[in-house]
Short mmCIF file of C-alpha atoms and ligand atoms in Angstrom, two decimals:
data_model
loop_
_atom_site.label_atom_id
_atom_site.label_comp_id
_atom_site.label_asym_id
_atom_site.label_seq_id
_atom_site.Cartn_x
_atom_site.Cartn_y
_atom_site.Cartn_z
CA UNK A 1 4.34 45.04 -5.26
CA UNK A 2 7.38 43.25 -6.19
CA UNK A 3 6.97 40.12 -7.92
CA UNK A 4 8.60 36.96 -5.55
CA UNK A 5 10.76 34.38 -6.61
CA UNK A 6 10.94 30.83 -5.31
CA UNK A 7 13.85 32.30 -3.46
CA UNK A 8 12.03 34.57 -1.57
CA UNK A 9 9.15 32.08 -0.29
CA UNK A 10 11.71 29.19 0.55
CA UNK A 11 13.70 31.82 2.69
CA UNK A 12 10.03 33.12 4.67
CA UNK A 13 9.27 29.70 5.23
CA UNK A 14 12.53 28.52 7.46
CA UNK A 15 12.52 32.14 9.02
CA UNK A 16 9.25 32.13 10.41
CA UNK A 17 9.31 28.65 10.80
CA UNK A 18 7.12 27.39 7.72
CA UNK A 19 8.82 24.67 6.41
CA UNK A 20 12.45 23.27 7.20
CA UNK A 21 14.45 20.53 5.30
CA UNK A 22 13.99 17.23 6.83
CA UNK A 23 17.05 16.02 8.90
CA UNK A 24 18.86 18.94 7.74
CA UNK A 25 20.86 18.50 10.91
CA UNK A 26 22.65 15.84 8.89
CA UNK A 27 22.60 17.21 5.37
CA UNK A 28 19.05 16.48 4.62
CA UNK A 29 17.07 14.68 2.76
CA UNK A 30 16.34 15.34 -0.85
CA UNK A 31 12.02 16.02 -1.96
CA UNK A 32 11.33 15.20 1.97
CA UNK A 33 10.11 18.43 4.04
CA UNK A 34 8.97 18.94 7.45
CA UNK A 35 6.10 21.33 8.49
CA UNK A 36 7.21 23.97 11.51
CA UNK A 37 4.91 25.42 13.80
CA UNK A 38 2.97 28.02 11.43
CA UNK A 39 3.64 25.55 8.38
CA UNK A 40 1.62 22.69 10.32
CA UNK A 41 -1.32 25.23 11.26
CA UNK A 42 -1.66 26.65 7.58
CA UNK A 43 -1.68 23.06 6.02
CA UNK A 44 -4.52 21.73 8.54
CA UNK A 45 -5.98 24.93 8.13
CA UNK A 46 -5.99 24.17 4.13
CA UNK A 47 -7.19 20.26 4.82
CA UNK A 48 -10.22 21.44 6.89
CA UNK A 49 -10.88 24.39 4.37
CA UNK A 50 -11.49 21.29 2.19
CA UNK A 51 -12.86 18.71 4.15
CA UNK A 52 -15.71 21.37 5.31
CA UNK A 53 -16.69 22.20 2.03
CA UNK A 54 -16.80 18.27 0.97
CA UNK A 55 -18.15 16.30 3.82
CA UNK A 56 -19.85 18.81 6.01
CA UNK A 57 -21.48 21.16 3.69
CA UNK A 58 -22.34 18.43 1.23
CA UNK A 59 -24.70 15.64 2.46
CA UNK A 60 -23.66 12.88 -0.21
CA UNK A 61 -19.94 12.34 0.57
CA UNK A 62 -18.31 10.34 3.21
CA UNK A 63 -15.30 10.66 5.06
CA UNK A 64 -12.29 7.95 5.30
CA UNK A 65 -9.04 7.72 6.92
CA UNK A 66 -7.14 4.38 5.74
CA UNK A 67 -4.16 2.94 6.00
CA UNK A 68 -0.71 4.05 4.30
CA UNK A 69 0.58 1.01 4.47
CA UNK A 70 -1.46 -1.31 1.25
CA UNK A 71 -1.73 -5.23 0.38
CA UNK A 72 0.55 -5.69 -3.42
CA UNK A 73 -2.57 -7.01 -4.33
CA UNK A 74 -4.30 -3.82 -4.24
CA UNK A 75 -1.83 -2.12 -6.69
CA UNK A 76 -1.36 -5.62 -8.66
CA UNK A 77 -4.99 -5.22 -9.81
CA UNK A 78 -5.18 -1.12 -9.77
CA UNK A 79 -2.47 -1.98 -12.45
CA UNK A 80 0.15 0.37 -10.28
CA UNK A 81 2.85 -2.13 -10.09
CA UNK A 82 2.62 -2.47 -13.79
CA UNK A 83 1.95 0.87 -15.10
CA UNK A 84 3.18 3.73 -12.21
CA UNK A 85 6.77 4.05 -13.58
CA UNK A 86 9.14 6.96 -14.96
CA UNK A 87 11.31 6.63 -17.89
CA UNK A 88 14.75 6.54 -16.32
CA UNK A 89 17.59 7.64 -18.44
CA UNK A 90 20.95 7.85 -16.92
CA UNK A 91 23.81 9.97 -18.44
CA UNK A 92 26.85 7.69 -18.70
CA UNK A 93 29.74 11.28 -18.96
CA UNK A 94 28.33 12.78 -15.48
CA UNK A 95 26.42 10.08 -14.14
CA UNK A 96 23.45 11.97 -13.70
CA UNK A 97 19.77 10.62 -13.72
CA UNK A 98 16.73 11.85 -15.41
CA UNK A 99 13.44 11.21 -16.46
CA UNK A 100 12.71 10.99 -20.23
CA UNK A 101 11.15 14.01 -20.66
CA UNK A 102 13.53 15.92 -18.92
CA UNK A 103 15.97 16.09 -21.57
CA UNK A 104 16.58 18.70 -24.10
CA UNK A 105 16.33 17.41 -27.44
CA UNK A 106 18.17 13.61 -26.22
CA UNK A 107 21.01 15.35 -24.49
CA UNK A 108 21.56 15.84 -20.46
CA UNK A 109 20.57 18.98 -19.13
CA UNK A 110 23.37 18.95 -17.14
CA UNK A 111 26.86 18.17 -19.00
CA UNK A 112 25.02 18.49 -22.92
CA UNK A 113 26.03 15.02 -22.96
CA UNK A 114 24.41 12.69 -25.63
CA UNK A 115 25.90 9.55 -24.28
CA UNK A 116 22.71 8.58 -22.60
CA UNK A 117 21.39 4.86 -21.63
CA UNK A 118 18.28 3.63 -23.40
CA UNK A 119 15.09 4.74 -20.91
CA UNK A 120 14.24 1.81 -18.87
CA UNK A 121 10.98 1.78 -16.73
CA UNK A 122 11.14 2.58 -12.92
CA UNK A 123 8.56 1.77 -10.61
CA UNK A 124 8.27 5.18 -8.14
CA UNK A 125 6.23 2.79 -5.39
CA UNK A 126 8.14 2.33 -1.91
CA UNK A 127 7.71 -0.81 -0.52
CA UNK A 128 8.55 -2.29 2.92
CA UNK A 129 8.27 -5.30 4.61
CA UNK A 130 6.04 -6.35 7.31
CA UNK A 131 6.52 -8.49 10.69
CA UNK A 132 10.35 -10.01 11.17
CA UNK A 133 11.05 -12.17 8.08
CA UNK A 134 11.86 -10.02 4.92
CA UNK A 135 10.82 -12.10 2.14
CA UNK A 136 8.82 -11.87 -1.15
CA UNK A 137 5.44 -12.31 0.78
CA UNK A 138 5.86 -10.16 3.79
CA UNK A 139 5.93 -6.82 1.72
CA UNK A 140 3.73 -4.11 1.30
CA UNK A 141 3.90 -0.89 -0.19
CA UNK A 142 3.40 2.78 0.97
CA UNK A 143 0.53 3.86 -1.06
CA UNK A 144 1.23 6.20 -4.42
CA UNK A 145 -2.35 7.58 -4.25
CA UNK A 146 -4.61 7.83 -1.37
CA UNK A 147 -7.22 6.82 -3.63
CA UNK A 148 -7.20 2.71 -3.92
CA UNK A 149 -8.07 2.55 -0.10
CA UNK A 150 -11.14 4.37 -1.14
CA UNK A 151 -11.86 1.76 -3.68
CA UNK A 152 -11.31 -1.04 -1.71
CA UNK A 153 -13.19 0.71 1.18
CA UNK A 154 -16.25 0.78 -1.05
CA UNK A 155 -18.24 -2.20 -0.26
CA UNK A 156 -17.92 -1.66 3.75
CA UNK A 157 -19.10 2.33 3.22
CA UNK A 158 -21.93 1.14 1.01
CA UNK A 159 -23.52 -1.01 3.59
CA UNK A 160 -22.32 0.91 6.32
CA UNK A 161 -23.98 4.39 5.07
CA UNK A 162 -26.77 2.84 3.23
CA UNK A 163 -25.65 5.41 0.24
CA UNK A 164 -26.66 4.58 -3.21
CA UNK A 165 -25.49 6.58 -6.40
CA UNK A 166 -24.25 9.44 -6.49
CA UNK A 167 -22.30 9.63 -4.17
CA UNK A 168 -18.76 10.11 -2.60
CA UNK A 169 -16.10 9.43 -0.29
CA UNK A 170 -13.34 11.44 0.66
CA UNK A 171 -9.83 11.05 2.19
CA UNK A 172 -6.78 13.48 2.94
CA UNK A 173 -3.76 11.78 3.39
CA UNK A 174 -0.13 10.75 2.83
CA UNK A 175 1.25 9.16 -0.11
CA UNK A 176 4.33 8.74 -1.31
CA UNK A 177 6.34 8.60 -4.12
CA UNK A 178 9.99 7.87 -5.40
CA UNK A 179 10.30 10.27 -7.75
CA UNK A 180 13.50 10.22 -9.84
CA UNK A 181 14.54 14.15 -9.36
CA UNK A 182 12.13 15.77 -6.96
CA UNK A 183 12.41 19.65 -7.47
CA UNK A 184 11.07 23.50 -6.92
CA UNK A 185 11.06 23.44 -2.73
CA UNK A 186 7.91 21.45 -2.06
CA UNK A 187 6.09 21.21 -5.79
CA UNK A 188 7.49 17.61 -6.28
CA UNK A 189 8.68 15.94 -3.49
CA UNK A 190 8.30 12.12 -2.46
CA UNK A 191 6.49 12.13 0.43
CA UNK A 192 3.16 14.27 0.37
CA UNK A 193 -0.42 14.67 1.32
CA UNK A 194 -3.09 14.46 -1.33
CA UNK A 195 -7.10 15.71 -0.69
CA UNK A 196 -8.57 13.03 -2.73
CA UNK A 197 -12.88 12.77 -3.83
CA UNK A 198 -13.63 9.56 -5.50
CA UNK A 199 -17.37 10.55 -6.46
CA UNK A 200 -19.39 7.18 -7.90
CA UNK A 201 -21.99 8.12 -10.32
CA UNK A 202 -24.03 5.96 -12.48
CA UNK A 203 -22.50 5.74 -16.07
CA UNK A 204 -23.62 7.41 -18.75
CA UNK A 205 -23.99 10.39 -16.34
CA UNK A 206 -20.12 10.53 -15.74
CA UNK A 207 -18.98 13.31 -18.66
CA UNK A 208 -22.46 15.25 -16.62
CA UNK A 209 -20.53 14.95 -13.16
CA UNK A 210 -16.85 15.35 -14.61
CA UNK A 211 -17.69 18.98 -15.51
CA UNK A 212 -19.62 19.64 -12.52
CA UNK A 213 -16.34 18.62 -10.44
CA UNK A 214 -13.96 20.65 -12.34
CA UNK A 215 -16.09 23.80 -11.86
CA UNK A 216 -16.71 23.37 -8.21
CA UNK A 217 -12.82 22.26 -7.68
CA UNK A 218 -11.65 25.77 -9.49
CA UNK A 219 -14.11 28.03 -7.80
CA UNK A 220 -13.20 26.47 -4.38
CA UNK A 221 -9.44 27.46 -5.44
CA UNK A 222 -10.71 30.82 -5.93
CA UNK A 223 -12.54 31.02 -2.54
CA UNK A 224 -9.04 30.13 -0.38
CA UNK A 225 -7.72 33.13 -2.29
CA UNK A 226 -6.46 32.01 -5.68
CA UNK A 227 -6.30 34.91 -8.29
CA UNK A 228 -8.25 33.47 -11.25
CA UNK A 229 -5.21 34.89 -13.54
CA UNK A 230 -3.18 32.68 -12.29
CA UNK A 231 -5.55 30.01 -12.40
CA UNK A 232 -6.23 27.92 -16.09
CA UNK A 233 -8.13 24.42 -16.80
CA UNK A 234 -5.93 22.31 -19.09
CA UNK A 235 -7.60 19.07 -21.32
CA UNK A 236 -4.97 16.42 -20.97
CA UNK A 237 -3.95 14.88 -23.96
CA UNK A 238 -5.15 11.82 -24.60
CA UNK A 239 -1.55 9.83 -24.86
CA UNK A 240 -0.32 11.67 -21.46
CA UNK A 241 -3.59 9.89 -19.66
CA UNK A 242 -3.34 8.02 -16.68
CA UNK A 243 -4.03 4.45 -17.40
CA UNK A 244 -7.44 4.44 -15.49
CA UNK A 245 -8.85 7.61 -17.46
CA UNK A 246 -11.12 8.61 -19.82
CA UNK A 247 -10.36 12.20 -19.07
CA UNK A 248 -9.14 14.72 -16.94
CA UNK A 249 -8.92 18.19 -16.80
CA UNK A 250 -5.97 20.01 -14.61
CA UNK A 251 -6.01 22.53 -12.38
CA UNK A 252 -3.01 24.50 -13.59
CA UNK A 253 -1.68 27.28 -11.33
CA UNK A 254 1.18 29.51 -11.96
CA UNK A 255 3.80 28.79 -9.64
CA UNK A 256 7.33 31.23 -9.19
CA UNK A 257 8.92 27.94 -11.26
CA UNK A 258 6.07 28.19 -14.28
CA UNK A 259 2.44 26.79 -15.19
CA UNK A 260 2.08 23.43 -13.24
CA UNK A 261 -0.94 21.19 -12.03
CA UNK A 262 -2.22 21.82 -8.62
CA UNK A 263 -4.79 19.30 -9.06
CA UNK A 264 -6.63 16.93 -11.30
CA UNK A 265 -10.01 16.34 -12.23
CA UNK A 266 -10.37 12.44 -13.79
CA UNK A 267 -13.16 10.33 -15.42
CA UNK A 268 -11.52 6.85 -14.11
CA UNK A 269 -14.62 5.50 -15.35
CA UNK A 270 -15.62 1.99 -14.13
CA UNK A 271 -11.74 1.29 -14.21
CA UNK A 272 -11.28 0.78 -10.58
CA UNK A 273 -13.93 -1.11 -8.81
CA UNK A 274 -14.01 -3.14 -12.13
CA UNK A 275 -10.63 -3.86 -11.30
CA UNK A 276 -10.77 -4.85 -7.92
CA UNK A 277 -14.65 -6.74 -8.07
CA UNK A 278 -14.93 -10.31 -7.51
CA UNK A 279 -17.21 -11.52 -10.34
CA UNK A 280 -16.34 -10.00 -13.23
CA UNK A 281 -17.94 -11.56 -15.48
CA UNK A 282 -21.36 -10.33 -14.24
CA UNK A 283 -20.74 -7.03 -14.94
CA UNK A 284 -20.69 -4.99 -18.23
CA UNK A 285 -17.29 -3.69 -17.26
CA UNK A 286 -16.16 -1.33 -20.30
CA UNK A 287 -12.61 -0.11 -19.35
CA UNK A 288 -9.98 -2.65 -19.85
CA UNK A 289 -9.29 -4.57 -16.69
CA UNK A 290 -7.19 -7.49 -15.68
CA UNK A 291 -8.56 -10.88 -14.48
CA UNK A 292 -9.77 -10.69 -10.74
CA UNK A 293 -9.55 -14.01 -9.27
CA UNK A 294 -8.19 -12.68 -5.65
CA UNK A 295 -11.12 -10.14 -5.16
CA UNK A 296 -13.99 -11.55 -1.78
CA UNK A 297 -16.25 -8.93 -2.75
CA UNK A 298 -18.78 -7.40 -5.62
CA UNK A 299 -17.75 -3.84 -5.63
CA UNK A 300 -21.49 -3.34 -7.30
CA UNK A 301 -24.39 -0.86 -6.79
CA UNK A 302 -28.45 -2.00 -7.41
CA UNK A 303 -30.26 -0.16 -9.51
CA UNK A 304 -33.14 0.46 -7.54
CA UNK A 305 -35.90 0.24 -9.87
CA UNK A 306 -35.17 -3.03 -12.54
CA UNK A 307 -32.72 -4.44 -9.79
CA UNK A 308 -29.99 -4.87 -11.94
CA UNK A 309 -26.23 -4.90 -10.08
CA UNK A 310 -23.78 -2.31 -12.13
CA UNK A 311 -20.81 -1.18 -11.52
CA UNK A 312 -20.57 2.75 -10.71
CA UNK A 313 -18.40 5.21 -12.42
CA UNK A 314 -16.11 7.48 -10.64
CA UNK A 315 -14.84 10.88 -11.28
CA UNK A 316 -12.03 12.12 -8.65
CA UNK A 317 -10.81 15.69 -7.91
CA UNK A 318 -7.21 14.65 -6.50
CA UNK A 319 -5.55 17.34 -5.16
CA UNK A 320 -1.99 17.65 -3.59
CA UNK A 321 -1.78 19.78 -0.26
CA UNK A 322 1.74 20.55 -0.72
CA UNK A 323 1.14 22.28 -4.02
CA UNK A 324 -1.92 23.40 -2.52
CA UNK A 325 0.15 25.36 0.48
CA UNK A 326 3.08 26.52 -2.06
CA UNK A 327 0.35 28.24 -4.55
CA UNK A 328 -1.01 30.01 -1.07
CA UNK A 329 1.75 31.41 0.11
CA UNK A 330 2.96 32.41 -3.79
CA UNK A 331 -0.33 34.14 -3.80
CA UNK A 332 -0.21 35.94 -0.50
CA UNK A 333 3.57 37.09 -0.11
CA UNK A 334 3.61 41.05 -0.82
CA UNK A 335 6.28 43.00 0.02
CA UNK A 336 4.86 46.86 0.26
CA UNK A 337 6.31 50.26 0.56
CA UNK A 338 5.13 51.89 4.13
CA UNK A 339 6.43 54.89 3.25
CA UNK A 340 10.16 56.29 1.64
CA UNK A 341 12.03 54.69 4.32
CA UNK A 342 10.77 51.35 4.89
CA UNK A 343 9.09 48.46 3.36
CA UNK A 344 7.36 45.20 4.94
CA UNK A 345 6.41 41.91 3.64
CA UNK A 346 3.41 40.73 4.70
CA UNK A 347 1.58 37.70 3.71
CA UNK A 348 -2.28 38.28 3.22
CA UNK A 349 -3.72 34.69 3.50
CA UNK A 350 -7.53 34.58 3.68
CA UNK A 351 -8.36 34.70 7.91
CA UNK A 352 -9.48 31.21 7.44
CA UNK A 353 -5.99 29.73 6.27
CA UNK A 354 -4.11 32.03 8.68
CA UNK A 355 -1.50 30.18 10.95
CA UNK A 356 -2.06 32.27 13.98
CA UNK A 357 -5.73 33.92 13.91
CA UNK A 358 -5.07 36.61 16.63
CA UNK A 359 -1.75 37.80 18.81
CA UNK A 360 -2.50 39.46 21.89
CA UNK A 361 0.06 41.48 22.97
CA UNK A 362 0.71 43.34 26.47
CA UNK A 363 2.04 46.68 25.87
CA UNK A 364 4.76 46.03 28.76
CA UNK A 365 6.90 42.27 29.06
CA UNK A 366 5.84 40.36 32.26
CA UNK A 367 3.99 43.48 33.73
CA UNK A 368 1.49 40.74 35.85
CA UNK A 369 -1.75 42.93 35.10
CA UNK A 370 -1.11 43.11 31.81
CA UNK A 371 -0.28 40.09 31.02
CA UNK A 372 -2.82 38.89 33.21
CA UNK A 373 -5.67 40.56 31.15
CA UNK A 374 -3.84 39.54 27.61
CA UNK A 375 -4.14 35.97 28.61
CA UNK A 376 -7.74 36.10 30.08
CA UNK A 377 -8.12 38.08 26.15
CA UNK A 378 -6.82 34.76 24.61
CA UNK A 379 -8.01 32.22 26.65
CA UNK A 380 -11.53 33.79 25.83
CA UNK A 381 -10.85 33.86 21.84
CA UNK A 382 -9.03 30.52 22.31
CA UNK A 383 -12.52 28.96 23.44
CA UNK A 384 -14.44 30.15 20.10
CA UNK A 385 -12.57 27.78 18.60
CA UNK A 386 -11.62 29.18 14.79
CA UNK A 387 -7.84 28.09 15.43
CA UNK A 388 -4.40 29.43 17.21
CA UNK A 389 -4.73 32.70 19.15
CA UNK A 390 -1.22 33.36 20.56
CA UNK A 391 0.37 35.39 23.39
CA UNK A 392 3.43 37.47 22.56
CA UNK A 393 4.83 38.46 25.62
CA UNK A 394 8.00 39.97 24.17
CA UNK A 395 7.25 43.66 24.91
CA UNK A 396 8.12 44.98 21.68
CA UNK A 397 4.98 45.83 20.00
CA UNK A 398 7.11 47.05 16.74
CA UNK A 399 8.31 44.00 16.09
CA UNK A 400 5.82 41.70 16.74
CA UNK A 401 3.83 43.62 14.43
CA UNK A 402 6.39 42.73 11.85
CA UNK A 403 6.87 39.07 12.61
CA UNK A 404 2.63 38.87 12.58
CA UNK A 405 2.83 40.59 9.21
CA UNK A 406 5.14 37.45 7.92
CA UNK A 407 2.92 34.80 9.17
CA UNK A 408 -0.20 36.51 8.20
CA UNK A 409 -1.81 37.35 11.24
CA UNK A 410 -5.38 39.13 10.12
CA UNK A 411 -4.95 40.75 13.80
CA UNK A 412 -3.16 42.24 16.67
CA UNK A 413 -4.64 42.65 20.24
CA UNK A 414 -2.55 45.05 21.85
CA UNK A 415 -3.14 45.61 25.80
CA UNK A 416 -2.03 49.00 27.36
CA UNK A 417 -2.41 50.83 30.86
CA UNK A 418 -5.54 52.30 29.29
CA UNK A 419 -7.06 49.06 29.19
CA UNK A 420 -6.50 48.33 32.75
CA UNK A 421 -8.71 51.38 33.34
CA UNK A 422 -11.57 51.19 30.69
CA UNK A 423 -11.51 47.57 29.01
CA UNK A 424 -10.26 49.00 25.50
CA UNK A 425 -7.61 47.66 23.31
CA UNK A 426 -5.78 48.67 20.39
CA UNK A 427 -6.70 46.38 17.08
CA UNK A 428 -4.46 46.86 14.12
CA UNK A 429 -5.43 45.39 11.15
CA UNK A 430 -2.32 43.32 9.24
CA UNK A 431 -3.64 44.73 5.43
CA UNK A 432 -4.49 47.99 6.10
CA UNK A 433 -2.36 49.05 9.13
CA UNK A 434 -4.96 50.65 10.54
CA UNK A 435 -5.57 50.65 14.49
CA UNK A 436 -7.96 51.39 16.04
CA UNK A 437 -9.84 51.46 19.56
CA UNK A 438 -12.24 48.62 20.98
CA UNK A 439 -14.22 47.96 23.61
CA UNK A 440 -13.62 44.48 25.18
CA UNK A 441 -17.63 43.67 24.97
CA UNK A 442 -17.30 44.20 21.15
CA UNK A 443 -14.43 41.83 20.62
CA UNK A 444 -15.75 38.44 20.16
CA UNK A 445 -18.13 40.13 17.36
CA UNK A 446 -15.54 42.10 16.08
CA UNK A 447 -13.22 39.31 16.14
CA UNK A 448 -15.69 36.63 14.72
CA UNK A 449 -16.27 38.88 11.76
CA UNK A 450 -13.20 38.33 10.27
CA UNK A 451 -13.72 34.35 9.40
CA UNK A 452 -17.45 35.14 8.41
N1 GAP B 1 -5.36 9.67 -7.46
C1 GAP B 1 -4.96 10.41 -8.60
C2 GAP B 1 -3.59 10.89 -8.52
O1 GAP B 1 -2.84 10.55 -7.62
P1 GAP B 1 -1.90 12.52 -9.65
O2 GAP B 1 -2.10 13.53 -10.74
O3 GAP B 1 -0.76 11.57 -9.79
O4 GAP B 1 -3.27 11.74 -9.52
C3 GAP B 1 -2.79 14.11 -7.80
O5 GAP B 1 -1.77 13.28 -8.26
C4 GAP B 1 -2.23 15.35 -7.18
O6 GAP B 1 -1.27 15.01 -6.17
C5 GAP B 1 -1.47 16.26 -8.15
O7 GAP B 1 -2.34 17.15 -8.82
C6 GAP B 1 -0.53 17.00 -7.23
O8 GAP B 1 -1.18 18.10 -6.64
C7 GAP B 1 -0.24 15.97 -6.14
N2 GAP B 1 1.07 15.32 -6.37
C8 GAP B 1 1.32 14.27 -7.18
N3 GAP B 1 2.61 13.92 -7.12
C9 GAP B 1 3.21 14.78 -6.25
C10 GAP B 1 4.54 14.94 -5.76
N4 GAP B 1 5.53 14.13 -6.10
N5 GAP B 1 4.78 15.94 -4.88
C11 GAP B 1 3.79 16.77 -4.47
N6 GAP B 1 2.51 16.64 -4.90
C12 GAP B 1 2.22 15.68 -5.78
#
């Protein structure tokens, strides 16, 4: 195997139709993406990976889908507006911008400049205004984490569910963020999907839960087809905290551009719905929160047996679906010697995460009985329902092969004269190459095995 570069997996993805530059018909737009037709099906594919094993295969978590667009209050009290900036430091000899940390020993990365401006703070929320007067109070902002409409969500899922302690709710969504230099294809970009758990335990048990999360967060990595060496938990330091944590543990994953987070793991304590409960003062609140006097609603649990009202805890596995997609395909490109001739690349995604699941493919372009019994082949695996079986009714088998290789196609359905006259087809297998003959009574089995 050859090792890949970032080079390699930006190129696969606009060839086979991945991921494309937003608006690139006009230049395009810098840190925004859009997802093409095998990019779309491999991110939902990754989103309902993850929303199965949280909310169906769990019986304490809830699901949410809120809004994008969030009251200032909100991220007043969350303590966004005050606290979710970037150092900004401009160079004044090139004119180029840069976050603080970004530059190498006080001079720009780009010109070795040291005539720098002082770093001034820069808010990365978007805002935008709502209804037809642009003023002061019509604004609202696109949310920076999908998490604060979880918080704010928390009273009307409480009474709605009837949950108590632990328990959790869970969102995948958009967020968005106006990052300073977004950079490496789509590892930092400023509009992007996070797969966020905000899990409310009682306190005291928190540091219990945090380490339960991060261990069930890295194996579930593992099981979309991670490779543990590129896989490593990292402590943050406590000055690099977010404001609402305690502590958090990263996910760090070895991407082509070096050892980045892929997700977080954070104790936000009783930060959050301390922050955005009406009644403070009723409440032994122990993070440091500003005054509520805006809030209509306790964000408070019972304690079932003295009857006391506390305020949960809350640990949160935040994880970006970008990064999420970027360390897949990183993991699964392979380019392999077939023989002393010829080489393929082929991209060996678990079944599950696969863009296309199956290709049937009639041996002979728009030969009606063939194509005829392909389609009746995919409408039939279509109806099982484990994603996008497709019909390639190009004729050559060669390169479809290839092209189903790319995308990572676990298998090929090929249908020949022979099958006209004794319901076989050829399966080849995308890892090992392999083909091999099949009944059509065995194929749903045969065919259902590979997502087992
Ligand atoms: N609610 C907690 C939170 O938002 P974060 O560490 O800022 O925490 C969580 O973000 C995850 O979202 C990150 O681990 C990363 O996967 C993803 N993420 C954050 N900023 C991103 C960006 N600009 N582009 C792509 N993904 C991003």
């Amino acid at each position: 195997m050859v090792s890949k570069t970032m080079e390699e997996l930006v190129s696969l993805c606009k060839r086979r139709g991945f991921i494309f530059q937003t608006n690139d018909i006009y230049g395009g737009m810098k840190g925004l993406y859009d997802y093409g037709p095998m990019g779309v099906e491999l991110k939902n594919n990754l989103k309902q990976s993850w929303w199965k094993s949280m909310v169906y295969e769990r019986d304490d978590i809830e699901g949410l889908d809120a809004t994008i667009l969030t009251a200032p209050k909100v991220l007043k009290y969350s303590g966004h507006e005050e606290t979710f900036t970037d150092p900004l430091v401009d160079c004044k000899s090139c004119k180029s911008r840069w976050t603080s940390d970004q530059l190498i020993n006080k001079t720009c990365p780009n010109c070795k400049s040291k005539d720098l401006t002082d770093p001034r703070p820069f808010n990365l929320m978007f805002k935008t205004s709502i209804g037809p007067v642009e003023d002061e109070n019509t604004f609202a902002y696109l949310r920076p984490e999908t998490a604060q409409q979880i918080f704010a969500n928390f009273k009307n899922i409480l009474d709605s569910t009837n949950r108590t302690v632990p328990f959790g709710i869970a969102q995948v969504g958009k967020a968005f963020r106006n990052e300073i230099t977004p950079r490496n294809f789509i590892f930092r970009v400023r509009e992007f999907e996070q797969m966020e758990l905000e899990f409310f335990v009682e306190p005291g048990s928190d540091e219990k839960w945090h380490k339960y999360w991060v261990e069930a967060r890295y194996n579930w990595w593992i099981k979309q087809g991670i490779n543990a060496e590129r896989l490593e938990l990292e402590e943050v330091k406590k000055n690099d905290l977010s404001h609402y944590s305690k502590s958090t543990t990263d996910i760090m994953y070895k991407f082509p551009h070096g050892n980045e987070e892929l997700e977080g793991i954070a104790n936000r304590t009783d930060f959050d719905l301390g922050s955005h409960t009406k009644n403070q003062d009723d409440f032994n609140i122990t993070s440091k929160v500003n005054i509520n006097e805006d809030s209509t609603t306790k964000l408070a649990v019972q304690n079932l047996e003295n009857k006391s009202w506390f305020i949960p805890y809350v640990i949160e596995p935040s994880a970006g679906v970008e990064r999420g997609v970027l360390a897949l395909l990183n993991e699964a490109y392979k380019e392999e010697k077939i023989d002393n001739n010829n080489s393929r690349i082929v991209l060996n995604l678990k079944p599950h995460l696969s863009p296309i699941k199956a290709a049937v493919i009639p041996l002979k372009r728009n030969n009606d009985q063939l194509v005829s019994q392909a389609k009746s082949i995919k409408s039939v695996l279509q109806k099982i329902g484990l994603g996008r079986v497709i019909l390639e009714n190009s004729g050559n088998i060669g390169k479809n092969y290839r092209r189903h290789d790319e995308i990572g196609t676990p298998m090929c359905i090929t249908v020949d004269f022979e099958t006209l006259e004794n319901k076989s087809v050829t399966i080849r297998d995308r890892d090992t190459m392999k083909q091999e003959r099949l009944n059509l009574n065995e194929l749903i089995k045969f065919y259902q095995k590979y997502f087992e």
